[in-house]
Tab-separated table of C-alpha atoms in Angstrom:
chain	number	residue	atom	x	y	z
A	88	MET	CA	-0.130	-0.346	-0.014
A	89	ASN	CA	1.109	3.547	-0.343
A	90	VAL	CA	0.814	6.480	1.546
A	91	GLY	CA	-0.718	9.929	-0.264
A	92	PHE	CA	-2.506	13.261	0.393
A	93	PHE	CA	-5.431	14.274	0.228
A	94	THR	CA	-6.522	18.051	2.015
A	95	MET	CA	-10.033	19.927	1.615
A	96	PRO	CA	-9.175	22.156	4.020
A	97	ILE	CA	-10.960	23.460	6.523
A	98	HIS	CA	-9.454	26.101	8.894
A	99	PRO	CA	-10.805	28.273	11.623
A	100	LEU	CA	-13.275	30.624	9.979
A	101	GLU	CA	-10.627	33.269	11.852
A	102	LYS	CA	-7.577	31.958	11.234
A	103	ASP	CA	-5.438	34.701	9.009
A	104	TRP	CA	-5.403	33.626	5.406
A	105	ARG	CA	-1.667	34.143	4.192
A	106	VAL	CA	-1.088	31.508	7.430
A	107	SER	CA	-4.177	28.815	6.247
A	108	LEU	CA	-2.165	28.953	2.959
A	109	ASN	CA	1.438	28.613	3.944
A	110	GLU	CA	0.232	25.943	5.926
A	111	ASP	CA	-1.228	24.252	3.572
A	112	ARG	CA	1.902	24.388	1.472
A	113	GLU	CA	3.696	23.051	4.136
A	114	ALA	CA	2.380	20.531	3.810
A	115	PHE	CA	2.383	19.694	1.000
A	116	LEU	CA	6.638	19.819	0.438
A	117	LEU	CA	6.905	18.450	3.648
A	118	ALA	CA	4.546	15.253	2.096
A	119	ASP	CA	6.905	14.635	-1.015
A	120	GLU	CA	10.316	15.093	1.302
A	121	LEU	CA	8.344	11.722	2.981
A	122	GLY	CA	8.023	10.004	-0.255
A	123	PHE	CA	3.779	10.061	-0.281
A	124	THR	CA	3.137	9.399	-3.652
A	125	GLU	CA	0.403	11.426	-4.482
A	126	GLY	CA	-0.591	14.377	-3.043
A	127	TYR	CA	-4.486	16.408	-3.867
A	128	VAL	CA	-6.237	19.643	-3.083
A	129	GLY	CA	-9.299	21.137	-3.110
A	130	GLU	CA	-11.225	24.438	-4.237
A	131	HIS	CA	-14.402	26.207	-3.363
A	132	VAL	CA	-15.136	29.397	-4.288
A	133	THR	CA	-18.037	30.315	-1.749
A	134	ASP	CA	-16.018	29.012	1.772
A	135	GLN	CA	-14.771	30.495	4.706
A	136	ALA	CA	-13.180	27.973	6.079
A	137	GLU	CA	-12.197	25.940	3.079
A	138	ASN	CA	-10.716	28.919	1.732
A	139	ILE	CA	-8.557	27.562	-1.021
A	140	THR	CA	-11.004	28.650	-4.510
A	141	SER	CA	-8.610	27.342	-6.951
A	142	CYS	CA	-6.291	23.869	-6.700
A	143	VAL	CA	-5.000	24.568	-10.096
A	144	ALA	CA	-3.509	27.900	-8.508
A	145	PHE	CA	-2.334	26.315	-5.453
A	146	LEU	CA	-0.331	23.694	-6.608
A	147	ALA	CA	0.792	25.535	-9.906
A	148	TRP	CA	2.246	27.622	-6.580
A	149	ILE	CA	4.136	23.953	-5.461
A	150	ALA	CA	4.956	22.796	-8.694
A	151	ALA	CA	8.718	23.917	-7.876
A	152	ALA	CA	8.737	23.422	-4.994
A	153	THR	CA	8.238	20.000	-4.892
A	154	LYS	CA	9.784	16.878	-6.907
A	155	ARG	CA	9.174	13.197	-6.640
A	156	ILE	CA	5.357	13.561	-5.545
A	157	LYS	CA	2.707	13.896	-8.189
A	158	LEU	CA	0.119	15.974	-7.343
A	159	GLY	CA	-3.597	16.097	-8.060
A	160	THR	CA	-6.766	18.658	-8.596
A	161	GLY	CA	-9.404	16.857	-5.989
A	162	THR	CA	-10.970	18.142	-7.878
A	163	ILE	CA	-11.902	20.816	-10.763
A	164	ASN	CA	-15.755	21.321	-10.503
A	165	MET	CA	-16.493	20.918	-13.707
A	166	PRO	CA	-19.887	22.715	-13.855
A	167	ASN	CA	-18.719	25.415	-12.444
A	168	THR	CA	-15.989	26.602	-15.046
A	169	HIS	CA	-16.136	26.705	-18.899
A	170	PRO	CA	-14.175	23.014	-20.054
A	171	ALA	CA	-11.684	25.488	-22.555
A	172	THR	CA	-10.073	26.917	-19.474
A	173	VAL	CA	-10.171	23.773	-17.927
A	174	ALA	CA	-8.478	21.989	-20.912
A	175	ALA	CA	-6.346	24.855	-21.187
A	176	SER	CA	-4.733	25.478	-17.480
A	177	ILE	CA	-5.092	21.387	-16.869
A	178	ALA	CA	-2.610	21.755	-19.939
A	179	MET	CA	-0.175	24.679	-18.142
A	180	LEU	CA	-0.062	22.947	-15.490
A	181	ASP	CA	1.049	20.039	-16.425
A	182	HIS	CA	4.499	20.600	-18.312
A	183	MET	CA	4.684	22.346	-14.765
A	184	LEU	CA	4.719	19.657	-13.225
A	185	GLU	CA	6.577	18.065	-16.107
A	186	GLY	CA	4.217	15.460	-16.411
A	187	ARG	CA	3.053	15.127	-12.551
A	188	LEU	CA	-0.402	16.092	-12.833
A	189	ILE	CA	-3.255	13.465	-11.635
A	190	PHE	CA	-6.932	15.095	-13.010
A	191	GLY	CA	-9.384	14.827	-10.063
A	192	ILE	CA	-12.726	16.022	-11.766
A	193	SER	CA	-16.325	16.094	-10.038
A	194	PRO	CA	-19.975	17.873	-10.893
A	195	GLY	CA	-18.586	19.629	-6.948
A	196	GLY	CA	-21.084	19.402	-3.925
A	197	LEU	CA	-21.190	22.978	-2.572
A	198	LEU	CA	-24.215	24.327	-2.708
A	199	SER	CA	-23.351	27.898	-2.068
A	200	ASP	CA	-21.241	27.602	-5.604
A	201	ALA	CA	-23.878	26.266	-7.474
A	202	GLU	CA	-25.775	28.671	-6.377
A	203	LEU	CA	-23.189	30.871	-7.180
A	204	PHE	CA	-22.764	29.785	-10.925
A	205	GLU	CA	-26.173	29.544	-11.399
A	206	ASN	CA	-26.231	26.060	-11.737
A	207	LEU	CA	-28.178	25.387	-7.720
A	208	ASP	CA	-31.917	23.239	-10.226
A	209	ALA	CA	-30.043	22.628	-13.420
A	210	ASP	CA	-28.621	18.790	-13.664
A	211	ARG	CA	-25.050	19.054	-12.314
A	212	ASN	CA	-24.268	15.616	-13.742
A	213	ALA	CA	-25.400	16.363	-17.002
A	214	MET	CA	-23.389	19.182	-16.289
A	215	PHE	CA	-20.498	17.821	-15.651
A	216	LEU	CA	-20.094	15.077	-18.359
A	217	GLU	CA	-20.876	17.838	-21.039
A	218	ALA	CA	-17.880	19.815	-19.678
A	219	ILE	CA	-15.354	16.952	-19.533
A	220	ASN	CA	-15.929	15.260	-23.459
A	221	ASP	CA	-15.798	19.151	-24.008
A	222	VAL	CA	-12.085	19.033	-22.680
A	223	LEU	CA	-10.707	15.702	-23.700
A	224	LYS	CA	-12.653	16.638	-27.608
A	225	ILE	CA	-9.876	20.025	-27.496
A	226	TRP	CA	-7.008	17.822	-26.455
A	227	GLU	CA	-7.889	15.308	-29.312
A	228	SER	CA	-8.697	18.219	-31.867
A	229	GLU	CA	-6.764	20.277	-34.495
A	230	ALA	CA	-7.875	23.670	-34.136
A	231	PRO	CA	-9.975	25.085	-35.293
A	232	TYR	CA	-12.677	23.965	-33.135
A	233	ASN	CA	-16.634	23.500	-33.420
A	234	ILE	CA	-17.755	21.668	-30.033
A	235	GLN	CA	-21.739	22.523	-29.716
A	236	GLY	CA	-23.496	21.275	-26.609
A	237	LYS	CA	-26.032	21.904	-24.098
A	238	TYR	CA	-24.024	24.007	-21.765
A	239	TRP	CA	-21.617	25.471	-23.711
A	240	ASN	CA	-19.893	26.388	-27.198
A	241	ILE	CA	-16.262	26.239	-28.138
A	242	SER	CA	-15.308	27.382	-31.483
A	243	THR	CA	-12.463	29.492	-32.338
A	244	GLU	CA	-13.447	29.422	-36.774
A	245	LYS	CA	-14.333	32.953	-36.204
A	246	THR	CA	-10.384	34.418	-35.977
A	247	MET	CA	-8.661	31.706	-36.321
A	248	MET	CA	-4.753	32.269	-37.584
A	249	LYS	CA	-2.513	28.192	-37.522
A	250	ASP	CA	0.348	29.830	-39.052
A	251	ILE	CA	0.825	32.294	-35.401
A	252	GLY	CA	-0.702	30.264	-33.009
A	253	GLN	CA	-4.341	31.929	-32.530
A	254	GLY	CA	-7.597	30.215	-32.157
A	255	ILE	CA	-4.955	27.315	-30.547
A	256	ILE	CA	-5.472	26.091	-27.089
A	257	ALA	CA	-1.839	23.694	-26.147
A	258	ARG	CA	-2.396	20.352	-24.780
A	259	PRO	CA	-1.021	18.298	-21.973
A	260	LEU	CA	2.582	17.127	-22.054
A	261	GLN	CA	1.294	14.321	-20.925
A	262	ARG	CA	-0.957	12.315	-23.537
A	263	PRO	CA	-3.423	11.304	-24.452
A	264	HIS	CA	-4.135	13.498	-21.657
A	265	PRO	CA	-3.153	13.142	-17.324
A	266	PRO	CA	-4.961	10.302	-15.195
A	267	ILE	CA	-8.003	11.389	-14.019
A	268	VAL	CA	-9.347	10.429	-11.273
A	269	VAL	CA	-12.802	10.824	-9.971
A	270	THR	CA	-13.706	11.791	-6.061
A	271	ALA	CA	-16.234	9.182	-4.847
A	272	VAL	CA	-18.910	9.948	-1.952
A	273	ALA	CA	-21.576	8.132	-3.122
A	274	PRO	CA	-22.930	4.508	-1.316
A	275	PHE	CA	-22.569	2.393	-4.417
A	276	SER	CA	-21.899	5.246	-6.733
A	277	LYS	CA	-22.553	4.149	-9.643
A	278	GLY	CA	-20.359	7.449	-11.024
A	279	VAL	CA	-17.616	4.473	-10.006
A	280	THR	CA	-18.726	2.588	-12.646
A	281	GLU	CA	-19.529	5.576	-14.844
A	282	ALA	CA	-15.917	6.131	-14.718
A	283	ALA	CA	-14.543	2.718	-14.181
A	284	ALA	CA	-15.855	2.365	-18.025
A	285	ARG	CA	-13.405	5.044	-19.603
A	286	GLY	CA	-10.804	4.165	-17.655
A	287	TRP	CA	-10.634	6.349	-15.632
A	288	ASP	CA	-9.583	5.789	-11.374
A	289	PRO	CA	-11.830	6.123	-8.583
A	290	ILE	CA	-10.792	7.555	-5.055
A	291	SER	CA	-13.170	7.010	-1.825
A	292	ALA	CA	-13.915	10.248	0.341
A	293	ASN	CA	-12.344	10.049	4.227
A	294	PHE	CA	-16.519	11.297	5.410
A	295	LEU	CA	-17.749	8.095	4.498
A	296	MET	CA	-19.108	4.824	6.496
A	297	PRO	CA	-15.918	1.817	6.351
A	298	ALA	CA	-19.567	0.248	4.668
A	299	TRP	CA	-20.227	2.689	1.680
A	300	VAL	CA	-16.766	2.664	1.234
A	301	LYS	CA	-16.410	-1.180	0.956
A	302	SER	CA	-20.089	-0.689	-1.731
A	303	HIS	CA	-16.890	1.593	-4.332
A	304	TRP	CA	-14.793	-1.507	-5.207
A	305	PRO	CA	-17.850	-4.181	-6.780
A	306	ARG	CA	-19.117	-0.590	-8.974
A	307	TYR	CA	-15.250	-0.357	-9.891
A	308	VAL	CA	-14.773	-3.768	-11.163
A	309	GLU	CA	-18.865	-4.022	-13.037
A	310	GLY	CA	-16.980	-0.335	-14.790
A	311	CYS	CA	-13.909	-2.293	-15.490
A	312	GLU	CA	-15.916	-5.905	-17.250
A	313	ARG	CA	-17.634	-3.179	-19.653
A	314	SER	CA	-14.513	-1.688	-21.172
A	315	GLY	CA	-12.518	-5.139	-20.570
A	316	ARG	CA	-9.813	-4.203	-18.263
A	317	SER	CA	-8.756	-5.554	-15.305
A	318	ALA	CA	-9.744	-4.662	-11.718
A	319	ASP	CA	-6.552	-3.362	-9.863
A	320	PRO	CA	-6.616	-2.512	-6.506
A	321	ALA	CA	-3.822	-0.837	-6.773
A	322	ASN	CA	-5.694	1.885	-9.009
A	323	TRP	CA	-8.792	2.439	-5.637
A	324	ARG	CA	-7.688	5.401	-3.138
A	325	VAL	CA	-9.285	5.742	-0.348
A	326	ALA	CA	-8.975	8.805	2.382
A	327	LYS	CA	-8.519	8.505	5.619
A	328	SER	CA	-8.590	11.143	8.527
A	329	VAL	CA	-5.952	9.241	10.676
A	330	PHE	CA	-3.630	10.981	13.911
A	331	VAL	CA	-0.147	9.622	14.986
A	332	ALA	CA	1.640	10.704	17.700
A	333	GLU	CA	4.502	8.899	20.499
A	334	ASP	CA	2.335	9.344	23.050
A	335	ALA	CA	-1.267	7.650	23.001
A	336	ALA	CA	-2.986	9.735	25.511
A	337	VAL	CA	-1.746	12.752	23.079
A	338	ALA	CA	-3.105	11.343	20.821
A	339	LYS	CA	-6.323	10.928	21.827
A	340	ALA	CA	-6.785	14.490	22.929
A	341	TYR	CA	-5.812	16.318	20.236
A	342	ALA	CA	-7.940	13.863	17.566
A	343	THR	CA	-11.430	14.341	19.949
A	344	ASP	CA	-10.567	17.492	21.757
A	345	PRO	CA	-14.119	18.991	20.531
A	346	ASP	CA	-12.680	22.206	20.275
A	347	GLY	CA	-9.629	20.109	17.835
A	348	PRO	CA	-9.048	20.068	14.423
A	349	TYR	CA	-10.118	16.729	13.805
A	350	VAL	CA	-13.886	17.214	15.377
A	351	TYR	CA	-14.433	20.698	13.894
A	352	TYR	CA	-13.482	19.188	10.392
A	353	TYR	CA	-16.276	16.771	11.055
A	354	ARG	CA	-18.357	19.161	12.752
A	355	SER	CA	-18.559	21.613	9.622
A	356	LEU	CA	-19.134	18.768	7.697
A	357	PHE	CA	-21.656	17.406	9.676
A	358	ALA	CA	-23.415	20.563	9.452
A	359	LYS	CA	-23.139	21.502	5.184
A	360	LEU	CA	-24.402	17.625	4.376
A	361	LYS	CA	-27.358	17.405	7.748
A	362	LYS	CA	-28.393	20.818	5.521
A	363	GLY	CA	-27.390	19.593	1.927
A	364	GLY	CA	-29.871	16.264	2.333
A	365	ARG	CA	-26.702	14.109	2.655
A	366	ILE	CA	-26.791	13.397	6.097
A	367	GLU	CA	-26.750	8.777	4.763
A	368	LEU	CA	-22.937	9.333	3.790
A	369	PHE	CA	-22.441	9.278	8.095
A	370	LYS	CA	-25.374	6.464	8.889
A	371	THR	CA	-23.758	2.311	9.158
A	372	ARG	CA	-26.760	1.670	7.648
A	373	ARG	CA	-29.131	3.160	5.778
A	374	ASP	CA	-32.109	2.833	7.614
A	375	GLN	CA	-30.857	4.525	10.781
A	376	PRO	CA	-32.969	7.021	12.056
A	377	ASP	CA	-31.299	10.526	11.938
A	378	ASP	CA	-31.815	11.107	15.317
A	379	GLU	CA	-29.008	8.401	15.858
A	380	VAL	CA	-26.598	10.277	13.718
A	381	THR	CA	-24.397	12.343	15.988
A	382	LEU	CA	-21.017	14.047	16.138
A	383	GLU	CA	-20.307	11.925	18.444
A	384	SER	CA	-20.540	8.552	16.224
A	385	ILE	CA	-18.952	10.091	13.442
A	386	CYS	CA	-16.190	11.204	14.471
A	387	GLU	CA	-15.407	7.813	16.524
A	388	ARG	CA	-16.347	5.777	13.040
A	389	LEU	CA	-13.748	8.310	11.055
A	390	VAL	CA	-10.821	9.183	12.788
A	391	ILE	CA	-8.043	6.906	13.511
A	392	TRP	CA	-5.479	8.319	16.554
A	393	GLY	CA	-3.294	7.174	18.661
A	394	THR	CA	0.542	5.836	18.777
A	395	PRO	CA	2.448	3.589	15.498
A	396	GLU	CA	1.540	0.566	15.935
A	397	SER	CA	-1.659	1.285	17.111
A	398	VAL	CA	-2.967	3.496	14.619
A	399	ALA	CA	-1.162	0.974	12.031
A	400	ASP	CA	-3.428	-2.020	13.718
A	401	GLN	CA	-6.401	0.055	13.422
A	402	MET	CA	-5.826	0.560	8.982
A	403	LEU	CA	-5.009	-3.911	8.849
A	404	ALA	CA	-8.485	-3.711	10.168
A	405	PHE	CA	-10.760	-0.676	8.140
A	406	GLN	CA	-8.807	-2.535	4.542
A	407	GLU	CA	-10.289	-6.563	6.255
A	408	GLU	CA	-13.658	-4.520	6.642
A	409	VAL	CA	-14.046	-2.689	3.500
A	410	GLY	CA	-11.397	-4.786	0.942
A	411	LYS	CA	-7.582	-4.242	-0.541
A	412	PHE	CA	-6.822	-0.668	-1.861
A	413	GLY	CA	-3.897	1.096	-3.625
A	414	THR	CA	-2.967	3.677	-2.022
A	415	LEU	CA	-4.423	5.308	1.468
A	416	LEU	CA	-4.481	9.421	1.176
A	417	TYR	CA	-3.338	10.864	4.303
A	418	ALA	CA	-7.444	13.645	4.639
A	419	GLY	CA	-5.163	16.961	5.586
A	420	LYS	CA	-6.769	19.404	8.454
A	421	ASP	CA	-5.556	22.165	10.115
A	422	TRP	CA	-2.862	22.786	12.312
A	423	LYS	CA	-3.857	24.256	15.453
A	424	ASP	CA	-0.610	22.717	16.774
A	425	ARG	CA	1.309	22.944	14.114
A	426	GLU	CA	4.389	20.773	15.911
A	427	LEU	CA	1.688	17.534	16.367
A	428	GLY	CA	0.045	17.920	12.559
A	429	ARG	CA	3.833	17.821	11.393
A	430	GLN	CA	4.766	13.911	13.708
A	431	SER	CA	1.677	12.849	12.823
A	432	MET	CA	2.858	13.259	8.531
A	433	ILE	CA	6.283	11.998	9.546
A	434	LEU	CA	5.331	9.614	12.260
A	435	MET	CA	2.228	8.014	9.229
A	436	ALA	CA	4.728	7.943	6.760
A	437	GLU	CA	8.123	6.181	8.407
A	438	LYS	CA	6.054	3.880	11.453
A	439	VAL	CA	2.805	3.336	10.465
A	440	MET	CA	2.720	2.161	6.758
A	441	PRO	CA	6.175	0.049	6.889
A	442	ARG	CA	3.574	-1.461	9.839
A	443	ILE	CA	0.572	-1.495	7.669
A	444	ASN	CA	2.752	-3.008	4.436
A	445	ALA	CA	4.911	-6.073	6.868
A	446	GLY	CA	1.788	-6.972	8.176
A	447	ALA	CA	-0.517	-6.709	5.075
A	448	SER	CA	2.351	-8.991	4.142
A	449	GLY	CA	2.017	-11.464	6.634
A	450	ARG	CA	-1.884	-11.795	6.583
A	451	SER	CA	-1.350	-12.979	2.945
A	452	LYS	CA	1.472	-15.452	3.698
A	453	ALA	CA	-1.678	-17.060	6.211
A	454	ALA	CA	-3.756	-16.878	3.869
A	455	GLN	CA	-1.875	-18.373	1.392
């Protein structure tokens, strides 16, 4: 199992934006130093807490400062941006990263963003599909473009000047395009099946109960079978909220503190998803009454904390529950305590992951 990083950072509202942005940047640079294989960052325009407004801009900021880690948009909210803008920006970013880019896409889940971009009442899944099809069509086509759709029309026919390069949208460095991933946030996600059928791979979100994470693998297999590709667990990424400390008491105090970053994170998500009618993501079964879903029950099930040994054991148990996957995405949180935040990532890379991989190998041999 590889370890990667995924952050849709939720910072305190009163925190200086310069501080939170530099903190997020430092987390990615540390992940690169520690050998994390991938790092993804989300984007929202209308969220004071999730205050990275453009994942492309953020990744461009850290591109030259990272060396090995593959960086991913986590995700581009496709209905909110013109497809030609996405095609051009992603192409440039892929060149800046010298081919280390992963293209993460989604319909977008923040309702205030949808209202802002006037698609709150629209079929955002249909907009998402048209947008990504347009992006791929641009990259595979020769200019001038003439792409007509329900939501966007794309053309440079009237103004094309090929001899000087006018009217041409650049292609990514990776051909035919960077690897595409989709973030799966729904139980038994049909989107995972459709993505797999197109050669794309899933990320299971860190705010899903294990039962719903487990439901993604059969959907992925279904899509792979439809397109004749092998369903390889190595291509499945699962995000998880984890906190590691050398001392168990410190780990418990930081991870369970009502005013700490982990509880704050899920308090914010709970409020958003409950208001948006998506409380089922926090249920352990579909017929569970809404009033049984509490912040305490959410944090108890979704946050793994402890010493390196304990966290490794819990992660192996989690993998036994949901199935084998290739990359664990350590979910970034606010660094209320900078040293504890850094140390957790260091311990994850240097002490937890070797134990996980040794434990998984031992279980595999025992099964044989």
